[in-house]
Short mmCIF file of C-alpha atoms in Angstrom, two decimals:
data_model
loop_
_atom_site.label_atom_id
_atom_site.label_comp_id
_atom_site.label_asym_id
_atom_site.label_seq_id
_atom_site.Cartn_x
_atom_site.Cartn_y
_atom_site.Cartn_z
CA MET A 25 42.80 147.99 146.89
CA ARG A 26 42.30 146.15 143.64
CA ASN A 27 45.04 148.15 141.94
CA GLU A 28 47.44 147.29 144.76
CA GLN A 29 46.70 143.57 144.38
CA GLN A 30 47.20 143.79 140.64
CA ALA A 31 50.45 145.68 141.16
CA ARG A 32 51.69 143.01 143.62
CA ARG A 33 50.72 140.20 141.25
CA LEU A 34 52.47 141.98 138.39
CA ALA A 35 55.57 142.49 140.53
CA THR A 36 55.50 138.83 141.56
CA LEU A 37 55.12 137.70 137.95
CA ARG A 38 57.96 139.95 136.85
CA SER A 39 60.18 138.60 139.61
CA ALA A 40 59.32 134.99 138.77
CA THR A 41 59.90 135.68 135.06
CA ALA A 42 63.26 137.29 135.81
CA GLN A 43 64.27 134.27 137.91
CA ARG A 44 63.25 131.86 135.14
CA VAL A 45 65.07 133.88 132.51
CA GLY A 46 68.14 134.02 134.75
CA SER A 47 68.11 130.28 135.33
CA LYS A 48 67.67 129.67 131.61
CA GLN A 49 70.68 131.87 130.92
CA ILE A 50 72.72 129.94 133.47
CA TYR A 51 71.48 126.66 131.97
CA ALA A 52 72.23 127.91 128.46
CA THR A 53 75.75 128.88 129.52
CA HIS A 54 76.21 125.50 131.19
CA SER A 55 74.83 123.74 128.11
CA LEU A 56 77.14 125.77 125.87
CA ALA A 57 80.15 124.76 127.97
CA GLN A 58 79.05 121.10 127.83
CA ALA A 59 78.48 121.32 124.08
CA ASN A 60 81.93 122.84 123.63
CA GLU A 61 83.54 120.07 125.71
CA GLN A 62 81.69 117.44 123.68
CA TYR A 63 82.80 119.10 120.43
CA VAL A 64 86.44 119.18 121.51
CA PHE A 65 86.28 115.56 122.68
CA GLN A 66 84.63 114.35 119.47
CA THR A 67 87.04 116.32 117.31
CA GLU A 68 90.03 114.83 119.13
CA LEU A 69 88.50 111.37 118.84
CA ILE A 70 87.93 111.79 115.11
CA GLY A 71 91.51 113.04 114.68
CA ALA A 72 92.92 110.08 116.61
CA ASN A 73 90.82 107.68 114.55
CA ALA A 74 91.99 109.30 111.31
CA ARG A 75 95.64 108.99 112.39
CA ALA A 76 95.13 105.32 113.32
CA GLN A 77 93.48 104.67 109.94
CA GLU A 78 96.36 106.37 108.10
CA ILE A 79 98.92 104.30 110.01
CA ALA A 80 96.96 101.12 109.22
CA ASN A 81 96.82 102.08 105.53
CA VAL A 82 100.58 102.69 105.38
CA LYS A 83 101.24 99.35 107.09
CA ARG A 84 98.91 97.59 104.66
CA LYS A 85 100.58 99.22 101.63
CA ASN A 86 104.03 98.30 102.94
CA PHE A 87 102.95 94.71 103.54
CA LEU A 88 101.53 94.42 100.02
CA ALA A 89 104.68 95.94 98.52
CA VAL A 90 106.91 93.48 100.39
CA GLU A 91 104.61 90.60 99.47
CA GLN A 92 104.74 91.59 95.80
CA LEU A 93 108.52 91.90 95.94
CA LEU A 94 108.84 88.45 97.54
CA LYS A 95 106.60 86.91 94.89
CA GLN A 96 108.72 88.42 92.14
CA ARG A 97 111.97 87.26 93.77
CA PHE A 98 110.55 83.81 94.58
CA SER A 99 109.37 83.28 90.98
CA LEU A 100 112.81 84.20 89.71
CA PHE A 101 114.38 81.84 92.30
CA GLU A 102 112.04 79.00 91.26
CA PHE A 103 112.80 79.62 87.61
CA LEU A 104 116.55 79.49 88.23
CA LEU A 105 116.26 76.44 90.50
CA HIS A 106 114.06 74.31 88.23
CA GLY A 107 115.34 75.58 84.93
CA TYR A 108 113.08 76.01 81.93
CA SER A 109 109.78 74.21 82.43
#
């Protein structure tokens, strides 16, 4: 009788352990899918941010180049307009 009870308890524990392990595997798979989605999203976000930064840098460089060119042309214009000072 005692051996039968121990056998039933052992079978119950094994079944419960198998169910927990199974649910953990399902959860791990679900977590892995979520982690992969997060990784893809963050990677795309970082890429978009890097492209926006590069565009902003090019615009800034172009603005500074035009500004410098205007300053050079304007100084020459002022010099020609006012003569030797």
